[in-house]
Amino acid sequence: MNNKAVQIIGALIIGFLIGYVIANNAGNAKITELEDQKSSVVVENRQLTEKAKDVDALKAELSRLNLNSASGGGVNSKMMPHPDTGELSVELQEVFSFDNNHAFCRVDNNPEAFIMPTFQMGEVLIEENEFFMAMSTTTIEEFKVTKGTDGHNEILITGGLDCFTEVAKANLTMGSREVAEFAEYRIKATDAGLGGGPAGDTFEFTVFFEPDTAPINYAIFGPEFTFTGDMIDGEITIPEPR
C-alpha cells in the first residue's frame, strides 16, 4: 500500500473519529438538555402542586371565615297573660346573642306582673321584679349554615347549656341565679336581609329540659320550650352557605 492510500485511509479514520466525537458530544448535550428540561418540569410540577395546596388552604380559610362571620344579637318581645284580664298584654323582653363561640338568651327582669303558665304547677302569678332567666351555652356541637325554603340564610346551632332561672317571691324563692341546671339546646336563626326583625330576621332558642338534671326548669317550662318572640331590636348576619 503506497503512502497516498495510507494518507487517504488515515484521513477517513480521523474524519470518522472527529464526526463520532462531534455526534457523541451533540448526543450528550441533547441528553443533558432533556435531563435539564425534565428537572425543570419536575420543579414546575412541584411548584404547581404547592400552589394548588395553597389555593385549597385559602379556600378552606375563606370558608371558615365566612362561617365564623355568622352572628347576631338583639331583643325578642313576647306578650304574657295579664293577671287581671288574662289577655296577652304584658311585654316580656328576651335579650339574645350568638356567634360561633357562644350564645345566650336572658330575661333580666319583669317590670310588670304577669301570669306564667307552667308545666307542672299550673298558672303562677309572677309579681313585678320577681322573674329572672338566663341561658348560656357551654358547648357548641353543631354550627351549620343552610338555605331556607324561602331563600333566606339560616343557621342551626346545637349543644349544651347552663340555665339559671329564679322566681323570687316574698316568701319563697324558686330556682337560683347562681346555681345552674344543665340542658341541651337547638338554636335556629334566620337572616332575611338588612333591617333586623322588621326585615324578617328571627331567633329561636329551643331548650330540652330533663327532670333529673333540670328539675326547676322542667317544672316551669316542660320537656321542650322555645324562647322566641317578635324581634324588636338587633340584626342577624349569616353568610351564604358553601
Backbone as numpy.savetxt, mean C-alpha at the origin, in Angstrom:
# Nx Ny Nz CAx CAy CAz Cx Cy Cz
71.24 -29.40 -62.23 70.36 -28.23 -62.23 71.28 -27.00 -62.23
71.00 -26.11 -63.19 71.87 -24.95 -63.29 71.49 -23.90 -62.27
72.33 -22.93 -62.16 72.13 -21.88 -61.15 70.85 -21.09 -61.38
70.51 -20.92 -62.64 69.31 -20.14 -62.95 68.06 -20.83 -62.42
68.02 -22.14 -62.63 66.85 -22.90 -62.15 66.78 -22.85 -60.63
67.94 -22.99 -60.01 67.97 -22.93 -58.54 67.47 -21.57 -58.06
67.88 -20.53 -58.73 67.45 -19.19 -58.34 65.94 -19.04 -58.47
65.39 -19.61 -59.56 63.93 -19.51 -59.77 63.18 -20.24 -58.67
63.67 -21.50 -58.42 63.01 -22.30 -57.37 63.13 -21.59 -56.02
64.30 -21.06 -55.72 64.49 -20.35 -54.45 63.57 -19.15 -54.35
63.43 -18.44 -55.48 62.56 -17.26 -55.47 61.11 -17.67 -55.21
60.71 -18.81 -55.84 59.34 -19.31 -55.62 59.11 -19.69 -54.16
60.12 -20.38 -53.61 59.99 -20.80 -52.20 59.91 -19.58 -51.28
60.80 -18.63 -51.54 60.77 -17.41 -50.72 59.44 -16.68 -50.86
58.93 -16.60 -52.11 57.64 -15.96 -52.34 56.51 -16.68 -51.62
56.58 -18.02 -51.68 55.54 -18.81 -50.99 55.59 -18.56 -49.49
56.85 -18.57 -48.95 56.98 -18.34 -47.51 56.49 -16.96 -47.12
56.86 -15.98 -47.94 56.40 -14.61 -47.65 54.87 -14.54 -47.70
54.29 -15.17 -48.74 52.82 -15.18 -48.86 52.17 -15.89 -47.69
52.80 -17.00 -47.27 52.26 -17.76 -46.14 52.28 -16.92 -44.87
53.45 -16.27 -44.68 53.57 -15.44 -43.48 52.54 -14.31 -43.49
52.39 -13.68 -44.67 51.42 -12.59 -44.78 50.01 -13.10 -44.54
49.68 -14.23 -45.18 48.33 -14.80 -45.02 48.10 -15.23 -43.58
49.14 -15.83 -43.00 49.00 -16.29 -41.61 48.81 -15.10 -40.67
49.60 -14.05 -40.92 49.45 -12.86 -40.09 48.07 -12.23 -40.26
47.60 -12.23 -41.52 46.26 -11.69 -41.78 45.20 -12.52 -41.08
45.38 -13.86 -41.13 44.42 -14.74 -40.44 44.44 -14.51 -38.95
45.66 -14.40 -38.40 45.77 -14.15 -36.97 45.13 -12.81 -36.60
45.36 -11.82 -37.46 44.78 -10.50 -37.21 43.25 -10.58 -37.25
42.72 -11.36 -38.20 41.27 -11.53 -38.31 40.71 -12.24 -37.08
41.45 -13.28 -36.66 41.03 -14.00 -35.45 41.02 -13.07 -34.25
42.10 -12.28 -34.15 42.18 -11.32 -33.04 41.04 -10.32 -33.11
40.74 -9.86 -34.34 39.64 -8.92 -34.52 38.30 -9.53 -34.11
38.09 -10.79 -34.52 36.85 -11.49 -34.16 36.75 -11.70 -32.66
37.89 -12.06 -32.06 37.89 -12.25 -30.61 37.60 -10.94 -29.89
38.18 -9.84 -30.42 37.90 -8.53 -29.83 36.41 -8.18 -29.96
35.86 -8.48 -31.16 34.44 -8.21 -31.38 33.58 -9.05 -30.44
33.98 -10.32 -30.26 33.24 -11.20 -29.35 33.28 -10.65 -27.93
34.48 -10.21 -27.51 34.61 -9.65 -26.16 33.76 -8.40 -26.02
33.74 -7.58 -27.08 32.94 -6.36 -27.05 31.46 -6.68 -26.94
31.02 -7.70 -27.70 29.61 -8.11 -27.65 29.25 -8.63 -26.26
30.15 -9.41 -25.67 29.92 -9.94 -24.32 29.77 -8.80 -23.32
30.67 -7.81 -23.44 30.62 -6.65 -22.55 29.32 -5.88 -22.74
28.94 -5.66 -24.03 27.71 -4.93 -24.31 26.49 -5.68 -23.78
26.48 -7.01 -23.96 25.37 -7.82 -23.44 25.28 -7.73 -21.92
26.47 -7.75 -21.29 26.49 -7.65 -19.84 25.95 -6.28 -19.40
26.36 -5.24 -20.14 25.88 -3.90 -19.81 24.38 -3.77 -20.02
23.87 -4.37 -21.12 22.43 -4.35 -21.38 21.67 -5.10 -20.30
22.24 -6.22 -19.85 21.60 -6.99 -18.78 21.52 -6.17 -17.50
22.63 -5.49 -17.18 22.64 -4.66 -15.98 21.66 -3.50 -16.10
21.58 -2.91 -17.32 20.63 -1.82 -17.53 19.20 -2.31 -17.40
18.93 -3.53 -17.92 17.59 -4.10 -17.79 17.24 -4.32 -16.33
18.23 -4.79 -15.55 18.00 -4.97 -14.12 17.71 -3.62 -13.45
18.46 -2.59 -13.88 18.24 -1.27 -13.31 16.84 -0.76 -13.64
16.40 -1.00 -14.89 15.06 -0.59 -15.29 14.00 -1.30 -14.46
14.18 -2.62 -14.28 13.24 -3.39 -13.46 13.21 -2.87 -12.03
14.40 -2.54 -11.52 14.48 -2.02 -10.15 13.78 -0.67 -10.04
13.96 0.18 -11.07 13.29 1.48 -11.07 11.78 1.32 -11.16
11.33 0.36 -11.99 9.89 0.11 -12.09 9.33 -0.36 -10.76
10.07 -1.25 -10.10 9.62 -1.76 -8.80 9.57 -0.63 -7.77
10.58 0.24 -7.81 10.62 1.36 -6.87 9.48 2.34 -7.16
9.21 2.57 -8.45 8.10 3.46 -8.83 6.78 2.89 -8.35
6.62 1.57 -8.53 5.39 0.92 -8.06 5.26 1.05 -6.55
6.38 0.86 -5.84 6.35 0.97 -4.38 6.00 2.39 -3.95
6.60 3.38 -4.63 6.33 4.76 -4.28 4.88 5.12 -4.56
4.35 4.62 -5.70 2.95 4.87 -6.01 2.04 4.26 -4.95
2.38 3.03 -4.55 1.58 2.36 -3.53 1.67 3.10 -2.21
2.90 3.55 -1.88 3.08 4.26 -0.62 2.34 5.60 -0.60
2.05 6.14 -1.79 1.39 7.44 -1.83 -0.10 7.33 -1.53
-0.63 6.11 -1.42 -2.04 5.94 -1.04 -2.20 6.33 0.42
-3.01 7.34 0.65 -3.21 7.82 2.02 -4.48 8.66 2.07
-4.86 8.98 3.27 -6.04 9.83 3.41 -6.32 10.14 4.86
-7.18 11.09 5.06 -7.58 11.47 6.40 -8.74 12.44 6.33
-9.49 12.50 7.42 -10.61 13.42 7.43 -11.55 13.17 8.59
-12.79 13.58 8.39 -13.82 13.45 9.42 -15.08 12.87 8.80
-15.58 11.79 9.39 -16.87 11.23 9.02 -17.91 11.67 10.04
-19.06 12.06 9.56 -20.16 12.47 10.44 -21.29 11.47 10.34
-21.76 11.01 11.50 -22.92 10.12 11.52 -23.93 10.67 12.53
-25.18 10.37 12.28 -26.25 10.86 13.14 -26.73 9.73 14.05
-26.82 10.05 15.34 -27.26 9.10 16.36 -28.65 9.47 16.87
-29.36 8.50 17.46 -30.72 8.77 17.96 -30.74 9.79 19.10
-31.67 10.73 19.03 -31.85 11.73 20.09 -32.52 11.07 21.29
-32.09 11.40 22.52 -32.66 10.76 23.71 -34.16 10.96 23.87
-34.68 12.10 23.42 -36.10 12.41 23.62 -36.97 11.99 22.44
-36.49 12.27 21.25 -37.32 12.02 20.06 -37.03 10.69 19.39
-35.82 10.15 19.61 -35.43 8.93 18.92 -35.02 9.15 17.48
-35.12 10.38 17.03 -34.74 10.69 15.65 -33.22 10.76 15.52
-32.74 10.46 14.32 -31.29 10.52 14.06 -30.88 11.97 13.84
-30.70 12.68 14.94 -30.44 14.12 14.86 -29.24 14.58 15.67
-28.57 13.64 16.35 -27.39 14.00 17.15 -26.13 13.61 16.39
-25.32 14.61 16.06 -24.12 14.33 15.26 -23.00 13.76 16.13
-22.36 12.73 15.60 -21.16 12.15 16.22 -20.08 12.12 15.15
-18.96 12.76 15.42 -17.89 12.87 14.43 -16.76 11.88 14.71
-16.34 11.18 13.66 -15.22 10.24 13.75 -14.07 10.79 12.92
-12.93 10.98 13.56 -11.72 11.42 12.87 -10.94 10.19 12.43
-10.43 10.19 11.20 -9.70 9.02 10.70 -8.49 9.45 9.89
-7.56 8.51 9.76 -6.38 8.72 8.93 -5.77 7.37 8.59
-5.12 7.29 7.41 -4.45 6.04 7.04 -3.33 6.32 6.04
-2.31 5.48 6.07 -1.30 5.39 5.03 -0.79 3.96 5.03
0.37 3.71 4.40 0.86 2.33 4.30 1.49 1.84 5.60
1.62 2.70 6.59 2.23 2.30 7.86 1.24 2.20 9.02
0.17 2.98 8.95 -0.69 3.07 10.13 -2.07 3.60 9.73
-3.06 3.27 10.56 -4.40 3.82 10.38 -5.06 3.95 11.75
-5.94 4.93 11.87 -6.69 5.07 13.12 -8.05 5.69 12.83
-8.95 5.49 13.77 -10.27 6.11 13.74 -10.65 6.37 15.19
-11.17 7.57 15.49 -11.44 7.88 16.88 -12.60 8.87 17.03
-13.28 8.73 18.16 -14.28 9.70 18.60 -13.78 10.23 19.93
-13.35 11.47 19.96 -12.75 12.03 21.17 -13.79 12.38 22.23
-14.99 12.73 21.79 -15.99 13.16 22.76 -17.35 13.25 22.07
-18.40 13.28 22.86 -19.74 13.53 22.34 -20.30 14.79 22.99
-20.41 15.89 22.25 -20.90 17.15 22.83 -22.35 17.08 23.28
-23.13 16.15 22.70 -24.54 16.04 23.05 -24.85 14.62 23.49
-25.90 14.50 24.29 -26.36 13.17 24.70 -27.00 12.46 23.52
-26.88 11.14 23.50 -27.51 10.35 22.44 -27.81 8.95 22.95
-28.56 8.22 22.17 -28.87 6.83 22.48 -27.93 5.93 21.69
-27.26 5.01 22.39 -26.36 4.06 21.75 -27.04 2.69 21.67
-27.43 2.27 20.47 -27.96 0.90 20.33 -26.79 -0.08 20.47
-26.85 -0.99 21.43 -25.75 -1.93 21.66 -26.16 -3.34 21.30
-25.16 -4.21 21.20 -25.40 -5.59 20.78 -25.97 -6.45 21.91
-25.52 -6.23 23.14 -25.94 -7.08 24.26 -26.68 -6.35 25.37
-26.67 -5.02 25.36 -27.25 -4.27 26.48 -28.45 -3.42 26.08
-28.93 -3.61 24.86 -30.05 -2.81 24.41 -29.65 -1.38 24.13
-30.59 -0.46 24.28 -30.32 0.96 24.05 -29.80 1.60 25.34
-28.65 2.24 25.23 -28.00 2.85 26.39 -27.94 4.36 26.19
-28.38 5.10 27.22 -28.29 6.55 27.16 -26.86 6.99 27.45
-26.29 7.71 26.51 -24.94 8.27 26.69 -25.10 9.77 26.88
-24.82 10.23 28.09 -24.92 11.66 28.35 -23.76 12.39 27.66
-23.87 13.70 27.59 -22.81 14.47 26.93 -21.47 14.27 27.65
-20.41 14.23 26.84 -19.03 14.08 27.33 -18.78 12.76 28.05
-19.50 11.71 27.69 -19.31 10.41 28.34 -18.69 9.36 27.42
-18.59 9.63 26.13 -18.17 8.57 25.20 -16.81 8.88 24.58
-15.97 7.85 24.55 -14.66 7.92 23.89 -14.40 6.60 23.20
-13.86 6.67 21.98 -13.52 5.45 21.25 -12.33 5.74 20.34
-11.34 4.86 20.35 -10.18 5.02 19.47 -9.70 3.66 19.01
-9.49 3.54 17.72 -8.94 2.31 17.14 -7.63 2.66 16.45
-6.59 1.93 16.78 -5.26 2.19 16.24 -4.64 0.89 15.76
-4.26 0.84 14.50 -3.75 -0.41 13.93 -2.39 -0.77 14.54
-2.19 -2.05 14.74 -0.90 -2.57 15.22 -0.17 -3.35 14.14
-0.91 -3.89 13.18 -0.30 -4.60 12.05 -1.07 -4.27 10.77
-0.35 -4.30 9.66 -0.97 -4.19 8.33 -0.55 -5.43 7.55
-1.51 -6.29 7.28 -1.22 -7.54 6.58 -1.49 -7.44 5.09
-2.38 -6.55 4.70 -2.71 -6.37 3.28 -2.90 -4.89 3.01
-2.35 -4.44 1.89 -2.45 -3.04 1.48 -2.58 -3.06 -0.04
-3.80 -3.15 -0.52 -4.05 -3.48 -1.92 -4.87 -2.39 -2.61
-4.34 -1.89 -3.73 -5.04 -0.89 -4.53 -5.72 -1.58 -5.70
-7.00 -1.26 -5.91 -7.77 -1.84 -7.01 -8.62 -0.75 -7.67
-9.23 -1.12 -8.78 -10.16 -0.23 -9.48 -11.57 -0.72 -9.20
-12.42 0.16 -8.67 -13.79 -0.21 -8.36 -14.65 -0.34 -9.60
-15.82 -0.91 -9.44 -16.74 -1.07 -10.57 -17.21 0.27 -11.12
-17.13 1.31 -10.29 -17.52 2.65 -10.74 -16.36 3.41 -11.37
-15.19 2.74 -11.48 -14.03 3.37 -12.09 -13.16 4.14 -11.12
-13.56 4.23 -9.87 -12.76 4.95 -8.87 -11.71 4.04 -8.25
-10.58 4.63 -7.89 -9.52 3.86 -7.23 -9.91 3.55 -5.79
-9.66 2.31 -5.38 -10.01 1.88 -4.03 -8.80 1.24 -3.37
-8.80 1.22 -2.05 -7.75 0.52 -1.33 -8.38 -0.34 -0.25
-7.79 -1.52 -0.07 -8.22 -2.45 0.97 -7.04 -2.68 1.91
-7.26 -2.47 3.19 -6.23 -2.66 4.21 -6.79 -3.60 5.27
-6.01 -4.61 5.64 -6.44 -5.53 6.70 -5.31 -5.73 7.69
-5.67 -6.22 8.87 -4.66 -6.50 9.89 -5.28 -6.54 11.27
-4.47 -6.20 12.28 -4.93 -6.19 13.67 -4.84 -4.79 14.26
-5.63 -4.56 15.31 -5.64 -3.23 15.93 -5.89 -3.33 17.43
-5.63 -2.22 18.10 -6.01 -2.03 19.50 -7.21 -1.10 19.53
-8.21 -1.48 20.30 -9.41 -0.65 20.41 -9.60 -0.20 21.86
-9.72 1.10 22.02 -9.95 1.70 23.35 -11.35 2.32 23.34
-12.24 1.78 24.13 -13.60 2.32 24.21 -13.95 2.57 25.67
-14.48 3.76 25.94 -14.85 4.09 27.32 -16.18 4.83 27.35
-17.07 4.33 28.18 -18.31 5.03 28.50 -18.22 5.39 29.98
-17.97 6.66 30.25 -17.72 7.12 31.63 -18.95 7.81 32.19
-19.84 7.02 32.78 -21.03 7.60 33.40 -20.71 8.03 34.83
-21.65 8.71 35.46 -21.41 9.27 36.79 -21.10 8.20 37.82
-21.80 7.07 37.74 -21.61 6.02 38.74 -21.02 4.73 38.17
-20.63 4.77 36.90 -20.10 3.56 36.27 -19.23 3.93 35.08
-18.08 3.30 34.99 -17.21 3.46 33.82 -17.04 2.11 33.14
-17.44 2.07 31.90 -17.32 0.84 31.12 -16.19 1.00 30.11
-15.26 0.05 30.10 -14.14 0.13 29.19 -13.02 1.00 29.74
-12.09 1.38 28.86 -10.93 2.14 29.31 -10.29 2.89 28.15
-9.68 4.03 28.48 -8.88 4.77 27.50 -7.44 4.28 27.46
-7.04 3.49 28.45 -5.65 3.03 28.55 -5.48 1.54 28.24
-6.48 0.74 28.56 -6.39 -0.71 28.37 -7.07 -1.08 27.05
-6.30 -1.63 26.12 -6.82 -1.92 24.79 -7.40 -3.32 24.70
-8.33 -3.48 23.78 -8.83 -4.79 23.39 -8.42 -5.03 21.95
-7.97 -6.27 21.67 -7.50 -6.59 20.32 -8.66 -7.00 19.42
-8.55 -6.63 18.16 -9.53 -7.05 17.15 -8.86 -7.01 15.78
-9.47 -7.69 14.83 -9.02 -7.62 13.44 -9.90 -6.61 12.69
-9.37 -6.08 11.61 -10.09 -5.02 10.91 -9.96 -5.15 9.39
-10.84 -4.43 8.72 -10.77 -4.27 7.26 -11.14 -2.83 6.92
-10.23 -2.14 6.27 -10.47 -0.76 5.86 -10.70 -0.73 4.35
-11.71 0.00 3.95 -11.95 0.24 2.53 -12.11 1.74 2.32
-11.28 2.29 1.45 -11.36 3.72 1.15 -11.47 3.90 -0.36
-12.20 4.93 -0.77 -12.42 5.21 -2.18 -11.99 6.63 -2.51
-11.25 6.76 -3.60 -10.81 8.06 -4.09 -11.63 8.39 -5.34
-12.55 9.34 -5.20 -13.41 9.72 -6.32 -12.92 10.99 -7.01
-11.72 11.43 -6.64 -11.17 12.64 -7.24 -11.02 13.75 -6.21
-10.44 14.87 -6.65 -10.25 16.00 -5.74 -11.59 16.52 -5.24
-11.63 16.84 -3.97 -12.86 17.38 -3.41 -13.35 16.66 -2.19
-12.67 15.55 -1.81 -13.04 14.83 -0.60 -14.43 14.23 -0.67
-15.15 14.31 0.46 -16.47 13.71 0.54 -17.46 14.22 -0.49
-17.56 15.53 -0.70 -18.49 16.03 -1.71 -18.22 15.48 -3.11
-16.97 15.11 -3.39 -16.63 14.54 -4.69 -16.91 13.04 -4.75
-17.15 12.42 -3.58 -17.45 11.00 -3.55 -16.46 10.15 -2.79
-15.44 10.76 -2.16 -14.50 9.99 -1.34 -15.24 9.35 -0.16
-14.84 8.13 0.18 -15.45 7.44 1.33 -14.39 6.70 2.12
-14.70 6.44 3.40 -13.81 5.69 4.28 -14.67 4.83 5.19
-14.39 3.51 5.18 -15.11 2.56 6.01 -14.11 1.74 6.82
-14.32 1.69 8.12 -13.43 0.97 9.04 -14.26 -0.13 9.70
-14.17 -1.35 9.16 -14.93 -2.48 9.70 -14.06 -3.26 10.68
-14.60 -3.52 11.86 -13.85 -4.21 12.91 -14.61 -5.47 13.32
-13.84 -6.54 13.56 -14.40 -7.84 13.93 -14.03 -8.13 15.38
-15.01 -8.05 16.26 -14.78 -8.22 17.69 -15.11 -9.65 18.12
-14.22 -10.23 18.93 -14.45 -11.55 19.51 -14.75 -11.38 21.00
-15.70 -12.15 21.54 -16.08 -11.97 22.95 -14.97 -12.28 23.94
-14.01 -13.14 23.56 -12.94 -13.49 24.50 -11.80 -12.48 24.49
-11.53 -11.83 23.36 -10.43 -10.87 23.28 -10.90 -9.42 23.36
-12.17 -9.17 23.07 -12.70 -7.80 23.11 -14.10 -7.80 23.70
-14.25 -8.20 24.97 -15.59 -8.35 25.56 -16.39 -7.04 25.63
-15.73 -5.92 25.96 -16.44 -4.65 26.05 -16.97 -4.22 24.69
-16.08 -4.23 23.71 -16.49 -3.80 22.37 -17.46 -4.78 21.74
-17.31 -6.06 22.05 -18.26 -7.05 21.54 -19.65 -6.78 22.11
-19.73 -6.46 23.41 -21.02 -6.18 24.04 -21.67 -4.93 23.44
-20.85 -3.95 23.07 -21.39 -2.70 22.53 -21.69 -2.81 21.04
-20.70 -3.27 20.26 -20.80 -3.21 18.81 -21.18 -4.53 18.15
-21.02 -5.65 18.86 -21.31 -6.94 18.26 -20.11 -7.53 17.57
-20.28 -8.66 16.85 -19.15 -9.35 16.22 -18.55 -8.60 15.04
-19.33 -7.74 14.41 -18.83 -6.98 13.26 -19.52 -5.62 13.21
-18.71 -4.57 13.09 -19.29 -3.22 13.06 -18.46 -2.36 12.12
-19.14 -1.58 11.28 -18.46 -0.69 10.34 -18.61 0.76 10.81
-17.48 1.38 11.08 -17.44 2.78 11.47 -17.28 3.62 10.20
-18.28 4.41 9.89 -18.25 5.23 8.68 -19.25 6.37 8.84
-19.50 7.08 7.79 -20.44 8.19 7.83 -20.25 9.07 6.61
-20.86 10.23 6.64 -20.68 11.19 5.55 -19.36 11.92 5.77
-18.50 11.87 4.77 -17.18 12.49 4.89 -17.34 14.00 4.70
-17.19 14.74 5.81 -17.42 16.19 5.77 -16.12 16.99 5.70
-14.99 16.31 5.85 -13.71 17.01 5.78 -12.63 16.00 5.39
-11.57 16.49 4.72 -10.44 15.63 4.39 -10.38 15.25 2.92
-9.44 14.36 2.63 -9.19 13.94 1.25 -8.63 12.52 1.24
-9.07 11.72 0.28 -8.52 10.39 0.04 -7.72 10.44 -1.26
-6.47 9.98 -1.22 -5.62 9.97 -2.41 -5.10 8.56 -2.65
-5.53 7.95 -3.75 -5.13 6.58 -4.08 -4.63 6.57 -5.52
-3.40 6.11 -5.79 -2.86 6.10 -7.15 -3.52 5.03 -8.00
-3.25 5.09 -9.30 -3.76 4.07 -10.21 -3.16 2.72 -9.85
-3.96 1.65 -9.83 -3.40 0.31 -9.55 -2.45 -0.10 -10.66
-1.39 -0.86 -10.29 -0.40 -1.30 -11.27 -0.47 -2.81 -11.41
